[in-house]
C-alpha cells in the first residue's frame, strides 16, 4: 500500500496535526450534495497554501460539470480532484481536455451486488483518470461517501485487480479495521474520514 488520504479537513491546525502523523494526502470536501460542508473554498485554499509542498491536496466534490469543477479547482488552487458525483463520461473528457495537467480520482460507489456495473464504469473512465476510489452507498441517507459504513470488500478487491489503475479504499475505515481491510483488498491507498473524527467532527 502506497498512500494514506485523510478527508474532511476542518482547519489548518488539524491539517498540520495530520501531516505530523504522516499523512501526505489531504482531502477537502467542497460543493457537497448530502453532507454539511466543513469549510469554505477560501479556507481550503488558505490551508492548502500553508502546507508543505510534499503534501498533496485533493478537492472532493459532487459537482458534475467540467466547467464548475475547473472553476472550483482554480478557486482553491489545487491540482487534484476527486469526482464523487454522477458525472457522465463526456464531461469527464471535457474536464481533462480543458486541463490535461489536472489529476483526477473517480469514485466507484459500491451498492449491493453492483460489481459488473462498477467494472464497466471503471473501464469507461480508466483512460481519463489517475486513480479510482471505492466508497460506500448508504441507502438510508442517499450519501455516497462519509457514511461511516463499510461495504463488501470483495467487490473492492476485484476492482483493484480489474481497473489497471491505482485504487483507494474508503468507506467506514477506522483504526480497528483498516489493517484487515488492507490485507483483504490490497489497495494502492486508503482514505479515511469519519473513522478518525471525534464527536465534534
C-alpha atoms as a printed R data frame, in Angstrom:
    type eleno elety resid chain resno       x      y       z
1   ATOM     1    CA   UNK     A     1   0.000  0.000   0.000
2   ATOM     2    CA   UNK     A     2   1.339  3.419  -1.005
3   ATOM     3    CA   UNK     A     3  -0.906  6.244   0.202
4   ATOM     4    CA   UNK     A     4  -2.962  7.409   3.153
5   ATOM     5    CA   UNK     A     5  -5.545 10.086   2.412
6   ATOM     6    CA   UNK     A     6  -7.418 11.756   5.250
7   ATOM     7    CA   UNK     A     7 -10.537 13.646   4.190
8   ATOM     8    CA   UNK     A     8 -12.746 16.206   5.884
9   ATOM     9    CA   UNK     A     9 -10.131 18.755   6.928
10  ATOM    10    CA   UNK     A    10 -11.607 21.496   9.147
11  ATOM    11    CA   UNK     A    11  -8.751 23.920   9.732
12  ATOM    12    CA   UNK     A    12  -5.002 24.433   9.492
13  ATOM    13    CA   UNK     A    13  -4.307 23.061  12.975
14  ATOM    14    CA   UNK     A    14  -5.999 19.784  12.064
15  ATOM    15    CA   UNK     A    15  -4.149 19.623   8.749
16  ATOM    16    CA   UNK     A    16  -0.824 20.245  10.481
17  ATOM    17    CA   UNK     A    17  -1.565 17.501  13.021
18  ATOM    18    CA   UNK     A    18  -2.296 15.017  10.236
19  ATOM    19    CA   UNK     A    19   0.919 15.934   8.445
20  ATOM    20    CA   UNK     A    20   2.888 15.367  11.663
21  ATOM    21    CA   UNK     A    21   1.197 11.956  11.944
22  ATOM    22    CA   UNK     A    22   2.435 11.022   8.464
23  ATOM    23    CA   UNK     A    23  -0.487 11.755   6.141
24  ATOM    24    CA   UNK     A    24   0.722 13.046   2.789
25  ATOM    25    CA   UNK     A    25  -2.604 13.468   1.013
26  ATOM    26    CA   UNK     A    26  -5.447 15.539   2.463
27  ATOM    27    CA   UNK     A    27  -8.987 15.749   1.094
28  ATOM    28    CA   UNK     A    28 -11.185 18.840   1.188
29  ATOM    29    CA   UNK     A    29 -14.895 18.077   0.579
30  ATOM    30    CA   UNK     A    30 -16.495 21.078  -1.166
31  ATOM    31    CA   UNK     A    31 -19.763 21.656  -3.049
32  ATOM    32    CA   UNK     A    32 -21.463 18.665  -1.459
33  ATOM    33    CA   UNK     A    33 -24.935 17.322  -2.204
34  ATOM    34    CA   UNK     A    34 -25.703 15.488   1.042
35  ATOM    35    CA   UNK     A    35 -23.258 16.175   3.863
36  ATOM    36    CA   UNK     A    36 -22.595 19.511   5.511
37  ATOM    37    CA   UNK     A    37 -19.504 21.290   4.195
38  ATOM    38    CA   UNK     A    38 -16.704 21.570   6.774
39  ATOM    39    CA   UNK     A    39 -15.140 24.767   5.425
40  ATOM    40    CA   UNK     A    40 -15.344 27.285   2.599
41  ATOM    41    CA   UNK     A    41 -13.349 27.267  -0.613
42  ATOM    42    CA   UNK     A    42 -11.426 30.326   0.668
43  ATOM    43    CA   UNK     A    43 -10.496 28.482   3.874
44  ATOM    44    CA   UNK     A    44  -9.498 25.377   1.900
45  ATOM    45    CA   UNK     A    45  -7.223 27.453  -0.336
46  ATOM    46    CA   UNK     A    46  -5.546 29.120   2.642
47  ATOM    47    CA   UNK     A    47  -4.913 25.759   4.321
48  ATOM    48    CA   UNK     A    48  -3.570 24.222   1.120
49  ATOM    49    CA   UNK     A    49  -1.164 27.097   0.527
50  ATOM    50    CA   UNK     A    50   0.146 26.734   4.087
51  ATOM    51    CA   UNK     A    51   1.007 23.036   3.807
52  ATOM    52    CA   UNK     A    52   4.435 21.594   2.962
53  ATOM    53    CA   UNK     A    53   4.951 21.100  -0.762
54  ATOM    54    CA   UNK     A    54   5.108 17.315  -0.487
55  ATOM    55    CA   UNK     A    55   1.562 17.163   0.923
56  ATOM    56    CA   UNK     A    56  -0.998 16.666  -1.830
57  ATOM    57    CA   UNK     A    57  -4.345 18.426  -1.555
58  ATOM    58    CA   UNK     A    58  -7.444 16.929  -3.140
59  ATOM    59    CA   UNK     A    59 -10.721 18.709  -3.862
60  ATOM    60    CA   UNK     A    60 -13.523 16.232  -3.148
61  ATOM    61    CA   UNK     A    61 -16.729 17.317  -4.865
62  ATOM    62    CA   UNK     A    62 -20.124 16.202  -6.108
63  ATOM    63    CA   UNK     A    63 -20.120 18.755  -8.919
64  ATOM    64    CA   UNK     A    64 -20.765 17.023 -12.242
65  ATOM    65    CA   UNK     A    65 -19.975 19.681 -14.868
66  ATOM    66    CA   UNK     A    66 -16.435 20.187 -16.156
67  ATOM    67    CA   UNK     A    67 -16.671 23.972 -16.112
68  ATOM    68    CA   UNK     A    68 -17.836 24.049 -12.482
69  ATOM    69    CA   UNK     A    69 -15.083 21.677 -11.359
70  ATOM    70    CA   UNK     A    70 -12.403 23.670 -13.175
71  ATOM    71    CA   UNK     A    71 -13.673 26.855 -11.555
72  ATOM    72    CA   UNK     A    72 -13.600 25.254  -8.098
73  ATOM    73    CA   UNK     A    73 -10.072 23.876  -8.564
74  ATOM    74    CA   UNK     A    74  -8.906 27.291  -9.676
75  ATOM    75    CA   UNK     A    75 -10.515 28.989  -6.663
76  ATOM    76    CA   UNK     A    76  -8.819 26.673  -4.174
77  ATOM    77    CA   UNK     A    77  -5.589 26.388  -6.206
78  ATOM    78    CA   UNK     A    78  -5.490 22.600  -6.011
79  ATOM    79    CA   UNK     A    79  -4.365 20.310  -8.821
80  ATOM    80    CA   UNK     A    80  -6.125 17.099  -7.790
81  ATOM    81    CA   UNK     A    81  -9.863 16.493  -7.826
82  ATOM    82    CA   UNK     A    82 -11.906 13.554  -6.556
83  ATOM    83    CA   UNK     A    83 -15.116 13.320  -8.557
84  ATOM    84    CA   UNK     A    84 -17.705 11.863  -6.233
85  ATOM    85    CA   UNK     A    85 -20.874 12.723  -8.106
86  ATOM    86    CA   UNK     A    86 -22.700 11.164 -11.037
87  ATOM    87    CA   UNK     A    87 -20.608 12.836 -13.722
88  ATOM    88    CA   UNK     A    88 -21.037 11.485 -17.242
89  ATOM    89    CA   UNK     A    89 -18.067 10.416 -19.304
90  ATOM    90    CA   UNK     A    90 -18.438 13.287 -21.809
91  ATOM    91    CA   UNK     A    91 -18.000 15.829 -19.022
92  ATOM    92    CA   UNK     A    92 -15.031 13.853 -17.763
93  ATOM    93    CA   UNK     A    93 -13.389 14.015 -21.190
94  ATOM    94    CA   UNK     A    94 -14.157 17.723 -21.376
95  ATOM    95    CA   UNK     A    95 -12.530 18.241 -17.970
96  ATOM    96    CA   UNK     A    96  -9.320 16.501 -18.971
97  ATOM    97    CA   UNK     A    97  -9.216 18.236 -22.350
98  ATOM    98    CA   UNK     A    98  -9.587 21.663 -20.740
99  ATOM    99    CA   UNK     A    99  -6.842 20.969 -18.166
100 ATOM   100    CA   UNK     A   100  -4.649 17.988 -19.121
101 ATOM   101    CA   UNK     A   101  -2.454 18.504 -16.047
102 ATOM   102    CA   UNK     A   102  -5.317 18.096 -13.588
103 ATOM   103    CA   UNK     A   103  -5.062 14.821 -11.691
104 ATOM   104    CA   UNK     A   104  -8.412 13.050 -11.412
105 ATOM   105    CA   UNK     A   105  -9.637 10.447  -8.914
106 ATOM   106    CA   UNK     A   106 -13.022  8.934  -9.798
107 ATOM   107    CA   UNK     A   107 -15.256  7.353  -7.200
108 ATOM   108    CA   UNK     A   108 -16.749  3.903  -7.679
109 ATOM   109    CA   UNK     A   109 -19.683  3.672  -5.287
110 ATOM   110    CA   UNK     A   110 -20.360  0.166  -4.003
111 ATOM   111    CA   UNK     A   111 -24.006 -0.787  -3.603
112 ATOM   112    CA   UNK     A   112 -25.407 -4.245  -3.105
113 ATOM   113    CA   UNK     A   113 -24.436 -6.552  -5.983
114 ATOM   114    CA   UNK     A   114 -23.302 -3.856  -8.459
115 ATOM   115    CA   UNK     A   115 -19.865 -5.275  -9.291
116 ATOM   116    CA   UNK     A   116 -20.461 -5.662 -13.031
117 ATOM   117    CA   UNK     A   117 -21.772 -2.105 -13.261
118 ATOM   118    CA   UNK     A   118 -18.669 -0.822 -11.460
119 ATOM   119    CA   UNK     A   119 -16.337 -2.797 -13.729
120 ATOM   120    CA   UNK     A   120 -17.986 -1.220 -16.773
121 ATOM   121    CA   UNK     A   121 -17.763  2.239 -15.197
122 ATOM   122    CA   UNK     A   122 -14.089  1.741 -14.390
123 ATOM   123    CA   UNK     A   123 -13.312  0.559 -17.926
124 ATOM   124    CA   UNK     A   124 -15.004  3.643 -19.387
125 ATOM   125    CA   UNK     A   125 -13.238  6.085 -17.074
126 ATOM   126    CA   UNK     A   126  -9.790  4.462 -16.991
127 ATOM   127    CA   UNK     A   127  -8.331  6.498 -19.908
128 ATOM   128    CA   UNK     A   128  -9.308  9.753 -18.170
129 ATOM   129    CA   UNK     A   129  -8.282  9.232 -14.554
130 ATOM   130    CA   UNK     A   130  -5.171  8.798 -12.458
131 ATOM   131    CA   UNK     A   131  -6.857  6.662  -9.793
132 ATOM   132    CA   UNK     A   132 -10.162  5.323  -8.509
133 ATOM   133    CA   UNK     A   133 -11.634  5.306  -5.019
134 ATOM   134    CA   UNK     A   134 -14.193  2.763  -3.846
135 ATOM   135    CA   UNK     A   135 -16.697  4.014  -1.298
136 ATOM   136    CA   UNK     A   136 -19.991  3.026   0.307
137 ATOM   137    CA   UNK     A   137 -23.550  3.965  -0.641
138 ATOM   138    CA   UNK     A   138 -25.898  4.485   2.305
139 ATOM   139    CA   UNK     A   139 -29.466  3.718   1.227
140 ATOM   140    CA   UNK     A   140 -30.857  5.298   4.407
141 ATOM   141    CA   UNK     A   141 -29.447  8.761   3.676
142 ATOM   142    CA   UNK     A   142 -28.602  8.641  -0.037
143 ATOM   143    CA   UNK     A   143 -24.991  9.518   0.778
144 ATOM   144    CA   UNK     A   144 -22.199  8.012  -1.317
145 ATOM   145    CA   UNK     A   145 -19.302  8.964   0.908
146 ATOM   146    CA   UNK     A   146 -18.553  9.955   4.515
147 ATOM   147    CA   UNK     A   147 -21.146  7.382   5.591
148 ATOM   148    CA   UNK     A   148 -19.053  5.720   8.277
149 ATOM   149    CA   UNK     A   149 -20.147  2.405   6.791
150 ATOM   150    CA   UNK     A   150 -18.093 -0.337   5.201
151 ATOM   151    CA   UNK     A   151 -19.095 -2.195   2.055
152 ATOM   152    CA   UNK     A   152 -18.380 -5.622   0.587
153 ATOM   153    CA   UNK     A   153 -14.572 -5.533   0.422
154 ATOM   154    CA   UNK     A   154 -14.614 -8.425  -2.036
155 ATOM   155    CA   UNK     A   155 -16.064 -6.024  -4.628
156 ATOM   156    CA   UNK     A   156 -13.246 -3.571  -3.991
157 ATOM   157    CA   UNK     A   157 -10.733 -6.427  -4.194
158 ATOM   158    CA   UNK     A   158 -11.982 -7.355  -7.678
159 ATOM   159    CA   UNK     A   159 -11.845 -3.709  -8.778
160 ATOM   160    CA   UNK     A   160  -8.228 -3.451  -7.590
161 ATOM   161    CA   UNK     A   161  -7.441 -6.394  -9.881
162 ATOM   162    CA   UNK     A   162  -9.517 -5.234 -12.852
163 ATOM   163    CA   UNK     A   163  -9.145 -1.459 -13.201
164 ATOM   164    CA   UNK     A   164  -5.489 -1.215 -14.202
165 ATOM   165    CA   UNK     A   165  -5.281  1.986 -12.135
166 ATOM   166    CA   UNK     A   166  -4.358  2.730  -8.518
167 ATOM   167    CA   UNK     A   167  -7.377  2.210  -6.260
168 ATOM   168    CA   UNK     A   168  -8.020  3.860  -2.904
169 ATOM   169    CA   UNK     A   169 -10.258  2.001  -0.477
170 ATOM   170    CA   UNK     A   170 -12.698  4.127   1.525
171 ATOM   171    CA   UNK     A   171 -15.880  3.552   3.476
172 ATOM   172    CA   UNK     A   172 -16.096  3.059   7.225
173 ATOM   173    CA   UNK     A   173 -12.357  2.624   7.773
174 ATOM   174    CA   UNK     A   174 -11.023  3.209  11.271
175 ATOM   175    CA   UNK     A   175  -8.014  2.161  13.386
176 ATOM   176    CA   UNK     A   176  -9.796 -1.062  14.339
177 ATOM   177    CA   UNK     A   177 -10.462 -2.393  10.841
178 ATOM   178    CA   UNK     A   178  -8.039 -0.725   8.424
179 ATOM   179    CA   UNK     A   179  -5.357 -3.403   8.771
180 ATOM   180    CA   UNK     A   180  -7.850 -6.150   7.971
181 ATOM   181    CA   UNK     A   181  -9.200 -4.097   5.054
182 ATOM   182    CA   UNK     A   182  -5.718 -3.644   3.577
183 ATOM   183    CA   UNK     A   183  -4.955 -7.365   3.853
184 ATOM   184    CA   UNK     A   184  -8.291 -8.243   2.214
185 ATOM   185    CA   UNK     A   185  -8.357 -5.669  -0.602
186 ATOM   186    CA   UNK     A   186  -4.654 -4.856  -1.145
187 ATOM   187    CA   UNK     A   187  -5.462 -1.329  -2.356
188 ATOM   188    CA   UNK     A   188  -2.922  1.225  -3.581
189 ATOM   189    CA   UNK     A   189  -4.081  3.511  -0.779
190 ATOM   190    CA   UNK     A   190  -6.710  4.043   1.888
191 ATOM   191    CA   UNK     A   191  -8.947  7.028   2.558
192 ATOM   192    CA   UNK     A   192 -10.386  7.752   5.978
193 ATOM   193    CA   UNK     A   193 -12.805 10.470   7.057
194 ATOM   194    CA   UNK     A   194 -15.450  9.757   9.681
195 ATOM   195    CA   UNK     A   195 -13.462  6.874  11.194
196 ATOM   196    CA   UNK     A   196 -10.873  9.261  12.669
197 ATOM   197    CA   UNK     A   197 -13.196 12.112  13.629
198 ATOM   198    CA   UNK     A   198 -14.134 12.980  17.184
199 ATOM   199    CA   UNK     A   199 -17.713 13.728  18.256
200 ATOM   200    CA   UNK     A   200 -17.188 17.385  17.299
201 ATOM   201    CA   UNK     A   201 -16.100 16.418  13.782
